[in-house]
mmCIF file of C-alpha atoms in Angstrom:
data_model
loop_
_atom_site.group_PDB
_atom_site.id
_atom_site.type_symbol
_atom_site.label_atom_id
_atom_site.label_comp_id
_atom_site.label_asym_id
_atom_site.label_seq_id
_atom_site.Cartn_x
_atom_site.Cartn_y
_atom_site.Cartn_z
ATOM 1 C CA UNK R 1005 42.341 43.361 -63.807
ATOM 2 C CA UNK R 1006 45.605 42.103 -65.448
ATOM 3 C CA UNK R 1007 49.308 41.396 -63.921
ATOM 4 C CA UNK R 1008 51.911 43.075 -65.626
ATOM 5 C CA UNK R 1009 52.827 39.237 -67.106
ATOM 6 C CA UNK R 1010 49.759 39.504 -68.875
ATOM 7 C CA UNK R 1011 47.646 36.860 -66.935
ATOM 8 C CA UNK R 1012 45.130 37.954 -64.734
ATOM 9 C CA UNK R 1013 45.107 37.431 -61.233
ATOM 10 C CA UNK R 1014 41.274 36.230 -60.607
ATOM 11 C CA UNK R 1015 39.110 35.003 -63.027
ATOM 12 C CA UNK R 1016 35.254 36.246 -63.656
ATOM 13 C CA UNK R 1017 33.023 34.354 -62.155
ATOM 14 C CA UNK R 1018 30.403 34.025 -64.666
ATOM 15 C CA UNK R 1019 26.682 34.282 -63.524
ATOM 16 C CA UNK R 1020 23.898 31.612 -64.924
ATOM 17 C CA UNK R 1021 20.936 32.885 -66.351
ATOM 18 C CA UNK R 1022 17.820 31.712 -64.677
ATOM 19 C CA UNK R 1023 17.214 27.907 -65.853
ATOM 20 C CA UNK R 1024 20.634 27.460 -66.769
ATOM 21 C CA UNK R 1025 23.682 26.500 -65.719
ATOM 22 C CA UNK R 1026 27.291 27.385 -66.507
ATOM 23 C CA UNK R 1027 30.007 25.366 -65.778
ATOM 24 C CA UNK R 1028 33.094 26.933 -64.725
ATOM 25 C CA UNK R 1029 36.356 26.019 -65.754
ATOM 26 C CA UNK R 1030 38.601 23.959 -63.941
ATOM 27 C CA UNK R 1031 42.262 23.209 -64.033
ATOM 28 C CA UNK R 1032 43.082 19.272 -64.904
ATOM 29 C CA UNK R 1033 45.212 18.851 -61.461
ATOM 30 C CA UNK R 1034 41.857 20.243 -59.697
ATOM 31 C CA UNK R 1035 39.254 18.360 -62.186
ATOM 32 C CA UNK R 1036 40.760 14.931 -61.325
ATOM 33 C CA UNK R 1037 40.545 16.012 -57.052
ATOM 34 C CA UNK R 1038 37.203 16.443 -57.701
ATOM 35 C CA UNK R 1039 36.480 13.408 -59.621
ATOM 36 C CA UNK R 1040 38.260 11.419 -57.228
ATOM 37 C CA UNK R 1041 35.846 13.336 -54.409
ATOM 38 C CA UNK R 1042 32.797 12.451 -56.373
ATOM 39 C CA UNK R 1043 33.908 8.449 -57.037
ATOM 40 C CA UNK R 1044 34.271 8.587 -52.931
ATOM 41 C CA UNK R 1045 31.320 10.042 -52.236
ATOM 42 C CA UNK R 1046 29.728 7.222 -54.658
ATOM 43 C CA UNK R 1047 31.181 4.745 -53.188
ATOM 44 C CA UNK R 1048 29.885 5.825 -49.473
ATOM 45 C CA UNK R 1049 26.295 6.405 -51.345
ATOM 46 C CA UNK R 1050 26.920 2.482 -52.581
ATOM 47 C CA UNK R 1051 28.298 1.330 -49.207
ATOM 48 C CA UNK R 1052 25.758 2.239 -47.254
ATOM 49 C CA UNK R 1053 22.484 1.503 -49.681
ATOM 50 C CA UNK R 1054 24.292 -2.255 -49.250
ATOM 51 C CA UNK R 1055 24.256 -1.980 -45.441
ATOM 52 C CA UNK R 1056 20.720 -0.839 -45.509
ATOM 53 C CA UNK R 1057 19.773 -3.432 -47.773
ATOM 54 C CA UNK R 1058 21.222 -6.140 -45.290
ATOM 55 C CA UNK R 1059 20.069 -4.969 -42.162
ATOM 56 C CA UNK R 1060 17.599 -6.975 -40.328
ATOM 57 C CA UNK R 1061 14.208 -5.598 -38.881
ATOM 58 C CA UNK R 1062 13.285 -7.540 -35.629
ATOM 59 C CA UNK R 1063 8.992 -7.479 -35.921
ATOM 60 C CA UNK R 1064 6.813 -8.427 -32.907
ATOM 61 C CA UNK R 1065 3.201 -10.141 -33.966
ATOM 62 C CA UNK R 1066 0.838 -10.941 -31.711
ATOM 63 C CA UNK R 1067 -0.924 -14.323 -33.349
ATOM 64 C CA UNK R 1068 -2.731 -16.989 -32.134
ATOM 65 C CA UNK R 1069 -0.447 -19.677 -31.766
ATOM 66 C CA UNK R 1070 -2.564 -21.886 -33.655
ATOM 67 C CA UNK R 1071 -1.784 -19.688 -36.850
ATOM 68 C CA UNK R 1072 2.027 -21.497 -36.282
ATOM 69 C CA UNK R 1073 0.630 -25.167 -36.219
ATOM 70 C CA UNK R 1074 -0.481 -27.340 -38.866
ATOM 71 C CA UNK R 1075 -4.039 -27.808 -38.861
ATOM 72 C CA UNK R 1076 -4.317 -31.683 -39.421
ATOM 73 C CA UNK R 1077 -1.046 -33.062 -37.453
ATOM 74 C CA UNK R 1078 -0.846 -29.985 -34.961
ATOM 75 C CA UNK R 1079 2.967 -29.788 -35.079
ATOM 76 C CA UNK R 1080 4.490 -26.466 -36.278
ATOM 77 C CA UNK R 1081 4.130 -25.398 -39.961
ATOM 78 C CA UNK R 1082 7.810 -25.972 -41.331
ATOM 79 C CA UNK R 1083 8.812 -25.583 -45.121
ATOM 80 C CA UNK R 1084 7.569 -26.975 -47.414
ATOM 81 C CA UNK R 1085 4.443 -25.225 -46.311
ATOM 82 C CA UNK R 1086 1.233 -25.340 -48.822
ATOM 83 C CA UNK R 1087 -1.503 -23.231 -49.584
ATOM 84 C CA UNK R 1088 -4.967 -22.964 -50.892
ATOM 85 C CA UNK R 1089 -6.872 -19.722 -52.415
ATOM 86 C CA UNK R 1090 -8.988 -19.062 -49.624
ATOM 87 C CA UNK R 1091 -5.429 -19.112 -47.696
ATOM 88 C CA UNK R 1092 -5.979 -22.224 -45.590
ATOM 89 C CA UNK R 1093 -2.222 -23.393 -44.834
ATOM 90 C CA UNK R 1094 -0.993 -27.472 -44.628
ATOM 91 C CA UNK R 1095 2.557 -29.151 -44.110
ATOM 92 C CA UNK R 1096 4.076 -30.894 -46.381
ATOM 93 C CA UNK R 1097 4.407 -33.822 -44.654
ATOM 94 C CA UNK R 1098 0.404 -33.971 -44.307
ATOM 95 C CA UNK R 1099 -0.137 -32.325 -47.786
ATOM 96 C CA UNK R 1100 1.861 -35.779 -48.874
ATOM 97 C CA UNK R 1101 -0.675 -38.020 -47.103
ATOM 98 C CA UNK R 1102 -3.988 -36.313 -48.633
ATOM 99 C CA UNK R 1103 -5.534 -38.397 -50.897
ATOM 100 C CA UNK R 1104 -6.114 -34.965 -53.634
ATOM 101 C CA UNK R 1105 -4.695 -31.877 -53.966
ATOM 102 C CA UNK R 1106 -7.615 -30.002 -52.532
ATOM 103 C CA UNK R 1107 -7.868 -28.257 -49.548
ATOM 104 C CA UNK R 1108 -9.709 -30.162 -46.352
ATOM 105 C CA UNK R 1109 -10.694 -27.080 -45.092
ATOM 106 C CA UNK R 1110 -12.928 -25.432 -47.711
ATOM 107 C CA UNK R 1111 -16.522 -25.965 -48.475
ATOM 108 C CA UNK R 1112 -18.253 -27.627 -51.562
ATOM 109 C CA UNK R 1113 -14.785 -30.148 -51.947
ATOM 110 C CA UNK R 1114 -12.095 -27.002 -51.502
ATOM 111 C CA UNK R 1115 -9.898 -25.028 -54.086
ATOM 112 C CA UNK R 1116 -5.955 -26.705 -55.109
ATOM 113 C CA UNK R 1117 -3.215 -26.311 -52.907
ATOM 114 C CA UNK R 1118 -0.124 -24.911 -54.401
ATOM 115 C CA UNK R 1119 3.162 -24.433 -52.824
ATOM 116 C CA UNK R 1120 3.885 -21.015 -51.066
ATOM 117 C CA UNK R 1121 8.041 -19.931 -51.366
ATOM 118 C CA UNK R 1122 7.092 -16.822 -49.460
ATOM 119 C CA UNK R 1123 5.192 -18.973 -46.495
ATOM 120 C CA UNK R 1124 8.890 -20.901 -46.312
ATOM 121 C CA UNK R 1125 10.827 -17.783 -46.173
ATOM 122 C CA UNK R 1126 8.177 -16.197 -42.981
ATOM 123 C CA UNK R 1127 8.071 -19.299 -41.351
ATOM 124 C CA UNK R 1128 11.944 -20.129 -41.494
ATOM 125 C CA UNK R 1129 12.314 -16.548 -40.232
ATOM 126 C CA UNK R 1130 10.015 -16.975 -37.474
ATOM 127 C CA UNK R 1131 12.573 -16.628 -34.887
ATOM 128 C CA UNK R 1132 11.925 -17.661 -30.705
ATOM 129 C CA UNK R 1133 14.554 -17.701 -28.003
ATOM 130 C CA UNK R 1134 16.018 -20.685 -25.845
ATOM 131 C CA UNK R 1135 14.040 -20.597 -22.735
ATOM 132 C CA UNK R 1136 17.493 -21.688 -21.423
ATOM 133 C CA UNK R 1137 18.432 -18.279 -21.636
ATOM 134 C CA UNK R 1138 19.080 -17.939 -17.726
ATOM 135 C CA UNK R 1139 21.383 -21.022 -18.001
ATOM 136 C CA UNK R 1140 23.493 -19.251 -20.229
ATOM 137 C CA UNK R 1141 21.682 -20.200 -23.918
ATOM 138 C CA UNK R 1142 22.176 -18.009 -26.567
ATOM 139 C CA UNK R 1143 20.532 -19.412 -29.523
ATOM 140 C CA UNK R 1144 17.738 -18.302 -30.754
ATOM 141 C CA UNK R 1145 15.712 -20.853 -33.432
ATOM 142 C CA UNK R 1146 12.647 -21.112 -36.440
ATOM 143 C CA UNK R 1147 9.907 -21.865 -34.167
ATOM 144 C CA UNK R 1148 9.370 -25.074 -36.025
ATOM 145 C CA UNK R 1149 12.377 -26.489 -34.437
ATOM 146 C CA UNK R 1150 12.243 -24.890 -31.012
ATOM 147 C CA UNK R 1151 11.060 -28.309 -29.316
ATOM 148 C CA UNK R 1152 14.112 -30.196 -30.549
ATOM 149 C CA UNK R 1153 16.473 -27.859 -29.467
ATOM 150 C CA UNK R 1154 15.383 -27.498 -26.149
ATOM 151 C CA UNK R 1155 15.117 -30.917 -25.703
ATOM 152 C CA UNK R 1156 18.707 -31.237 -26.538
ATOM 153 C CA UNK R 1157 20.123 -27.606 -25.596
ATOM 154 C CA UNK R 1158 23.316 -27.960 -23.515
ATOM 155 C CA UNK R 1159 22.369 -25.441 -21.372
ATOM 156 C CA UNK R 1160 19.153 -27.545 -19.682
ATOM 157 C CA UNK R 1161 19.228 -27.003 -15.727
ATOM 158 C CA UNK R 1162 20.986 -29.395 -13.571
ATOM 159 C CA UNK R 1163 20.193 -29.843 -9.978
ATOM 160 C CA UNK R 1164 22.672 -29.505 -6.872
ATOM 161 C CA UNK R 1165 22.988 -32.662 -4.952
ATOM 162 C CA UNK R 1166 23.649 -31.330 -1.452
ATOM 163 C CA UNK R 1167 20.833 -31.510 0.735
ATOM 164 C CA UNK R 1168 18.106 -28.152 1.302
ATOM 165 C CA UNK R 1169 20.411 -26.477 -1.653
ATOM 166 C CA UNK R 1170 17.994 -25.755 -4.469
ATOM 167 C CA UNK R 1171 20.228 -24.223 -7.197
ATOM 168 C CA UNK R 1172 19.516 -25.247 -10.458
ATOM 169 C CA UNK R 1173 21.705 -23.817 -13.631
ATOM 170 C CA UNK R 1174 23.417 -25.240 -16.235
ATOM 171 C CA UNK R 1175 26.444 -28.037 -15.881
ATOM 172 C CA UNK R 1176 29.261 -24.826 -15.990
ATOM 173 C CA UNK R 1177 27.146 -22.584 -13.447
ATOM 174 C CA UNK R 1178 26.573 -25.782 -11.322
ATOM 175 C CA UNK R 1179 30.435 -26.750 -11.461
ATOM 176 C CA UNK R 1180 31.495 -23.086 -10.288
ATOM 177 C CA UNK R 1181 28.342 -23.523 -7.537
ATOM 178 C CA UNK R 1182 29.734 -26.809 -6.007
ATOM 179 C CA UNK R 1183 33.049 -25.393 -5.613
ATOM 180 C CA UNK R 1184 32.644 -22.659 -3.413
ATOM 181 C CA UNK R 1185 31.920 -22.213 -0.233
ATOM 182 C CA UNK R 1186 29.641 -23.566 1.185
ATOM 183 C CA UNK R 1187 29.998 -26.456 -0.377
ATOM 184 C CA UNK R 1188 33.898 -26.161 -1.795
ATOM 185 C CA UNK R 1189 33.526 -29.659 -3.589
ATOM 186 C CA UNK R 1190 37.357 -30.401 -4.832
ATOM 187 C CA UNK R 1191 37.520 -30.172 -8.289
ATOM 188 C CA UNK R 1192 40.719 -31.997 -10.658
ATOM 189 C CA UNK R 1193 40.960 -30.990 -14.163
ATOM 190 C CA UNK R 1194 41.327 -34.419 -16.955
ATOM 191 C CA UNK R 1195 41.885 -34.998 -20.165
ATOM 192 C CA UNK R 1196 40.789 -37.443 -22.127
ATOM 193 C CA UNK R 1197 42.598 -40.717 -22.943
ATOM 194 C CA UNK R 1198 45.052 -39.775 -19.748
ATOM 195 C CA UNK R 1199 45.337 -41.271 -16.374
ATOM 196 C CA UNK R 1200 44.687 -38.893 -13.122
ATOM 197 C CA UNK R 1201 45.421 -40.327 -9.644
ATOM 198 C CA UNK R 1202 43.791 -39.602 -7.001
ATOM 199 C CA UNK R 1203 44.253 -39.519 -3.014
ATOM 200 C CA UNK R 1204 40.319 -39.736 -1.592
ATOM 201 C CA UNK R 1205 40.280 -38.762 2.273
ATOM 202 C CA UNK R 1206 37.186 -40.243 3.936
ATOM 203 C CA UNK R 1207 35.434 -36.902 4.790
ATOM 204 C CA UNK R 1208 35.476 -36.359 0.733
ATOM 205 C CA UNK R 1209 32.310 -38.193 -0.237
ATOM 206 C CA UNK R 1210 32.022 -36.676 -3.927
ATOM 207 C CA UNK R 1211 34.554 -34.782 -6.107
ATOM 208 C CA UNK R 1212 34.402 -33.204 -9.573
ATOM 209 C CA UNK R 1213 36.194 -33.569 -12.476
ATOM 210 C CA UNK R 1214 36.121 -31.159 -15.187
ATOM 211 C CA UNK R 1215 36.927 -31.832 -19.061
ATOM 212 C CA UNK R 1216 37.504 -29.103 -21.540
ATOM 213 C CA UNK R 1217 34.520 -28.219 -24.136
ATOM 214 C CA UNK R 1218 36.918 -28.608 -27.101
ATOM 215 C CA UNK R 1219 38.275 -31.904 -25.796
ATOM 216 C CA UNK R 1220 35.162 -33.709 -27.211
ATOM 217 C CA UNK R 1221 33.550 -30.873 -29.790
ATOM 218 C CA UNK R 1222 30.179 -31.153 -27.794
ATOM 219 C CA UNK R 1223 29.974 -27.247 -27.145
ATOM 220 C CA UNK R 1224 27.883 -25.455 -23.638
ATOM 221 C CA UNK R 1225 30.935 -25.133 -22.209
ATOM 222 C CA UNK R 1226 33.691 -27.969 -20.290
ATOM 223 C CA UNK R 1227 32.675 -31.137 -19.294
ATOM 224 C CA UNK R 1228 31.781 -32.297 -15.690
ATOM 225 C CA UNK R 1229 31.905 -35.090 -14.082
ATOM 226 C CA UNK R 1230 31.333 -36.300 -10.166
ATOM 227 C CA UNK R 1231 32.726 -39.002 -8.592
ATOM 228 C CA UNK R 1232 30.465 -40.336 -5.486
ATOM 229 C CA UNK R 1233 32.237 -42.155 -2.712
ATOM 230 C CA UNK R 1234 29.450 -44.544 -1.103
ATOM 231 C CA UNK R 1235 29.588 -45.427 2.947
ATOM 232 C CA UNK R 1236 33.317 -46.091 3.770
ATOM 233 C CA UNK R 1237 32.095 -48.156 6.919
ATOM 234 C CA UNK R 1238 30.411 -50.957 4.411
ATOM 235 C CA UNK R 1239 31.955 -54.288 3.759
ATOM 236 C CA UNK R 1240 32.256 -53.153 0.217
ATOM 237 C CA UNK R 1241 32.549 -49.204 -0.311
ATOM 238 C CA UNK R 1242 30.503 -48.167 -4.149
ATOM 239 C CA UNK R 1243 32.507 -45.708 -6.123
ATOM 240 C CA UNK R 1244 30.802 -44.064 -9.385
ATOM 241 C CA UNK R 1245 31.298 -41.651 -11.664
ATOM 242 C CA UNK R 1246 28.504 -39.494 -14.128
ATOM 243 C CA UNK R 1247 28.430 -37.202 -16.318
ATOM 244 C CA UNK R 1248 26.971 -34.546 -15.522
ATOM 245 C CA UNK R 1249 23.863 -32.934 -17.948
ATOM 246 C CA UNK R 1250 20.255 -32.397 -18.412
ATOM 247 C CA UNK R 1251 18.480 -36.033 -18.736
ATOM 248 C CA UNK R 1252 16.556 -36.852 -22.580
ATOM 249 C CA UNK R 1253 18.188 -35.936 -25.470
ATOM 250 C CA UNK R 1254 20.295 -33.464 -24.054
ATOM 251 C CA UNK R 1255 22.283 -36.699 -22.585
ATOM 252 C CA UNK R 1256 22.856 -37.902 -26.342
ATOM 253 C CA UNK R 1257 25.718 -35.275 -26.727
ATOM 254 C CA UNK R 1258 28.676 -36.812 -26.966
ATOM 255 C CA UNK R 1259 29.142 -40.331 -25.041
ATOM 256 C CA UNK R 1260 32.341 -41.654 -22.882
ATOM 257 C CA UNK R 1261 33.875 -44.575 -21.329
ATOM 258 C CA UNK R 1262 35.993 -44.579 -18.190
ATOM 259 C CA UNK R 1263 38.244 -47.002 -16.209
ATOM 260 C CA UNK R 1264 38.464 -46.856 -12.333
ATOM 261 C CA UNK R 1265 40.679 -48.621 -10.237
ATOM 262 C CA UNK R 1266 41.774 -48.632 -6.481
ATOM 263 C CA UNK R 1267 44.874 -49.511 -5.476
ATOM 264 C CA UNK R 1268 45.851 -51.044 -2.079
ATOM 265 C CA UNK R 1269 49.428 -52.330 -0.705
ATOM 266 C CA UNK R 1270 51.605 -55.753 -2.134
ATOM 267 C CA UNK R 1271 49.946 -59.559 -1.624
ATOM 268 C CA UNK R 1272 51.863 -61.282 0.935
ATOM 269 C CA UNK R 1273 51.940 -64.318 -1.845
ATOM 270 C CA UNK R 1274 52.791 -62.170 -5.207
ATOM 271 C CA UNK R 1275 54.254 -59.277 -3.985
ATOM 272 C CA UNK R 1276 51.973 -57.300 -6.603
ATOM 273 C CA UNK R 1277 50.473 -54.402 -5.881
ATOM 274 C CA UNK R 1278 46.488 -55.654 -5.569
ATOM 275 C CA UNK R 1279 44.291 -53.633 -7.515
ATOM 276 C CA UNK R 1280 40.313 -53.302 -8.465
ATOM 277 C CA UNK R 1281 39.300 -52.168 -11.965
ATOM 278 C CA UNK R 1282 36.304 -51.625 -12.902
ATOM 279 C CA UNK R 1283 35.408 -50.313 -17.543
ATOM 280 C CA UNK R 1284 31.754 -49.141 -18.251
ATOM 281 C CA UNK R 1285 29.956 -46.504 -19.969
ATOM 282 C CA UNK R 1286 29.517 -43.508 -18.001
ATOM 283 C CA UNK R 1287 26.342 -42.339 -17.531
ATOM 284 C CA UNK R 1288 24.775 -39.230 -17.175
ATOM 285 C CA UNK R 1289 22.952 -37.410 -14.211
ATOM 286 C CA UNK R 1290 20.841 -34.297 -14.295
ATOM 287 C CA UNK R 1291 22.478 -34.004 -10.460
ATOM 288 C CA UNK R 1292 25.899 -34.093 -9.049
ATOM 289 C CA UNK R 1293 25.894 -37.006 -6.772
ATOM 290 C CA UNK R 1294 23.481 -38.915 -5.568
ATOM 291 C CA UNK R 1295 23.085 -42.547 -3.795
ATOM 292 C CA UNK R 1296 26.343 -44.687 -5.279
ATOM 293 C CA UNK R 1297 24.726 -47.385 -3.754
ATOM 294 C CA UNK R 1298 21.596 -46.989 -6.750
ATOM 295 C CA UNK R 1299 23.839 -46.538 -9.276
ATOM 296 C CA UNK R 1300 23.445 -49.536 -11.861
ATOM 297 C CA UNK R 1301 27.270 -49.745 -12.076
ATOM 298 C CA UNK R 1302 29.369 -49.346 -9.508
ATOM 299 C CA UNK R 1303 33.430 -49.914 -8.453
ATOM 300 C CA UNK R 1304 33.136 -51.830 -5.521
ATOM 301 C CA UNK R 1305 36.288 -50.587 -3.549
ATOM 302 C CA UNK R 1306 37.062 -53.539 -0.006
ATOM 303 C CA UNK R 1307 37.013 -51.462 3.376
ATOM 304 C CA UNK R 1308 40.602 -53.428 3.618
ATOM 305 C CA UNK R 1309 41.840 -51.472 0.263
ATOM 306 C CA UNK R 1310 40.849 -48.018 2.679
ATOM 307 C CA UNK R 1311 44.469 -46.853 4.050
ATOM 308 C CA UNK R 1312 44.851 -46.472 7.771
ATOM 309 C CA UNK R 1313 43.288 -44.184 10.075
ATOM 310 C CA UNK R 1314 41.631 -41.640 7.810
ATOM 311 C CA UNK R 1315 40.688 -44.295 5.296
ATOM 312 C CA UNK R 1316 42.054 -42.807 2.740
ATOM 313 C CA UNK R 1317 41.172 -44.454 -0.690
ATOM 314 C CA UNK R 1318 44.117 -44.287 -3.800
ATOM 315 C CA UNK R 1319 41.621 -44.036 -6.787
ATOM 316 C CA UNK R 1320 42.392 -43.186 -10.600
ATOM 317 C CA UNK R 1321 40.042 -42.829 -12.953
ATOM 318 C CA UNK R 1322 40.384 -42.640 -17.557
ATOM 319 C CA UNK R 1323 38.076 -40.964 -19.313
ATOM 320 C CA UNK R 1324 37.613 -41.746 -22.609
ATOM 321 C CA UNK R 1325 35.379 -39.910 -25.330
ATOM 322 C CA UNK R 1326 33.649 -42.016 -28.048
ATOM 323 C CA UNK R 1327 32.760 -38.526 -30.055
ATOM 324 C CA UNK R 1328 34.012 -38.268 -33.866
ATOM 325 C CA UNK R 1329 35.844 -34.927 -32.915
ATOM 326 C CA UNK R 1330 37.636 -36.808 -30.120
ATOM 327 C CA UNK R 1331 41.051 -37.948 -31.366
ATOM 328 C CA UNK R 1332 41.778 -41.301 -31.785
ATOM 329 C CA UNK R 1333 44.001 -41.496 -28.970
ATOM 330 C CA UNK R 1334 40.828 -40.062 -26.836
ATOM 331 C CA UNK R 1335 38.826 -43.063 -27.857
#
């Protein structure tokens, strides 16, 4: 059917014969929308073949755990990793020490090792979980260098000193444990390289000091410290201080150094306030307190220095951090 301009008002739609197919026409305004609807829909098809592409697949395989462990040293498999024909595996580090290239474990003198890219690749991918994970652990590692982190993980339990408390958790979760009730240990924030001043009552026998984590770069969260106040009815009163982490390598983090000093009144002959100082390495303790009295290094604080009745101690205490993250003012 035509208009009365001449043009008609619907095209035919033209039908396809079977096995063929006719395209119909298409104005250019409407040819480039659908172009522009096919490039999208492209794109998605592109977008998404990517994402599947890089999308990990978590396996679980039950294997002896020997399968994981070098058969001559017994210590993990870790890249490079070495193979013979037959499939017997070796480490690199022992496949270095063999006096041939053939494999130990084969009959009748053994077939050639070669190197195996794919064994890397499985064996770098060979994922395990911190068994710190209830300490607040993350990480998960290759299980050829599980032992070294845990040995050194951050998160390694430390105990609580108070006596018939057995918490154990990680240097944060023990902080947050120690100062509430029951045990409401005060706690003073420091920085490092800065002075803090302290008034020590006599029924205060330890108090914590807490450092933030990016103060020193050594990660697992902020810092803690304890200061232990010994017997304040000794001739000479011990005051230490820790730091306090897991013991072993965990405690090679980053190291400090701290100055203590307690203050008393003027000398009668100088008129100088008389004080005690005491610079050392602090060390670290997998428990927050302990006997001051054992402690290797110690400030030993005079009962005279203790102020009045309540014999109340004036203590101050710089930390120092000897980390290469710390500035140098930190140092």
């Amino acid at each position: 059917m035509e208009t009365g301009d001449g043009s008609c008002a619907k095209k035919t739609r033209l039908l396809s014969p079977p096995g063929y197919g006719v395209k119909q026409e298409v104005p250019p305004e409407e040819e480039v929308q659908e172009e522009a609807r096919g490039g999208s829909a492209l794109m998605a098809e592109d977008a998404a073949a990517a994402a599947a592409a890089r999308s990990e697949v978590v396996v679980r395989i039950d294997i002896d755990k020997d399968m994981l462990h070098c058969p001559l040293c017994t210590f993990p498999l870790k890249p490079p990793i070495f193979q013979c024909e037959v499939g017997h595996l070796v480490c690199g580090g022992c496949h270095g020490q063999l006096p041939t290239n053939q494999c130990h474990s084969c009959d009748g003198g053994g077939s050639a090792y070669a190197r195996r890219p794919a064994m890397d690749a499985l064996f770098a991918k060979a994922m395990v979980p911190c068994p710190h994970q209830a300490y607040g652990c993350r990480a998960s590692v290759a299980y050829y260098q599980a032992v070294a982190h845990w040995s050194a993980c951050p998160h390694a339990p430390c105990l609580c000193a108070e006596p018939g408390c057995a918490f154990v958790g990680s240097p944060p979760a023990l902080l947050a444990h120690l100062a509430a009730p029951p045990h409401s240990w005060p706690v003073d924030e420091v920085r490092y390289g800065e002075s803090l001043h302290l008034r020590v009552p006599e029924h205060e026998a330890r108090r914590l000091l807490l450092a933030a984590a990016e103060e020193d770069g050594g990660g697992g969260g902020p810092r803690v410290f304890v200061i232990t106040v010994g017997d304040r009815a000794a001739r000479v009163v011990p005051v230490t201080l820790a730091c306090v982490r897991a013991p072993g390598p965990a405690a090679a983090g980053p190291q400090y150094t701290c100055k203590m000093w307690a203050t008393w009144g003027k000398a009668a002959a100088t008129g100088k306030v008389e004080t005690l100082l005491l610079e050392m390495e602090v060390p670290s303790a997998a428990s927050a307190g302990g006997d001051a009295e054992e402690a290797a290094k110690f400030l030993p604080v005079p009962r005279k220095m203790l102020r009045g009745e309540s014999r109340e101690m004036l203590l101050s205490v710089r930390c120092c951090c000897n980390a290469a993250s710390c500035s140098p003012e930190n140092r």
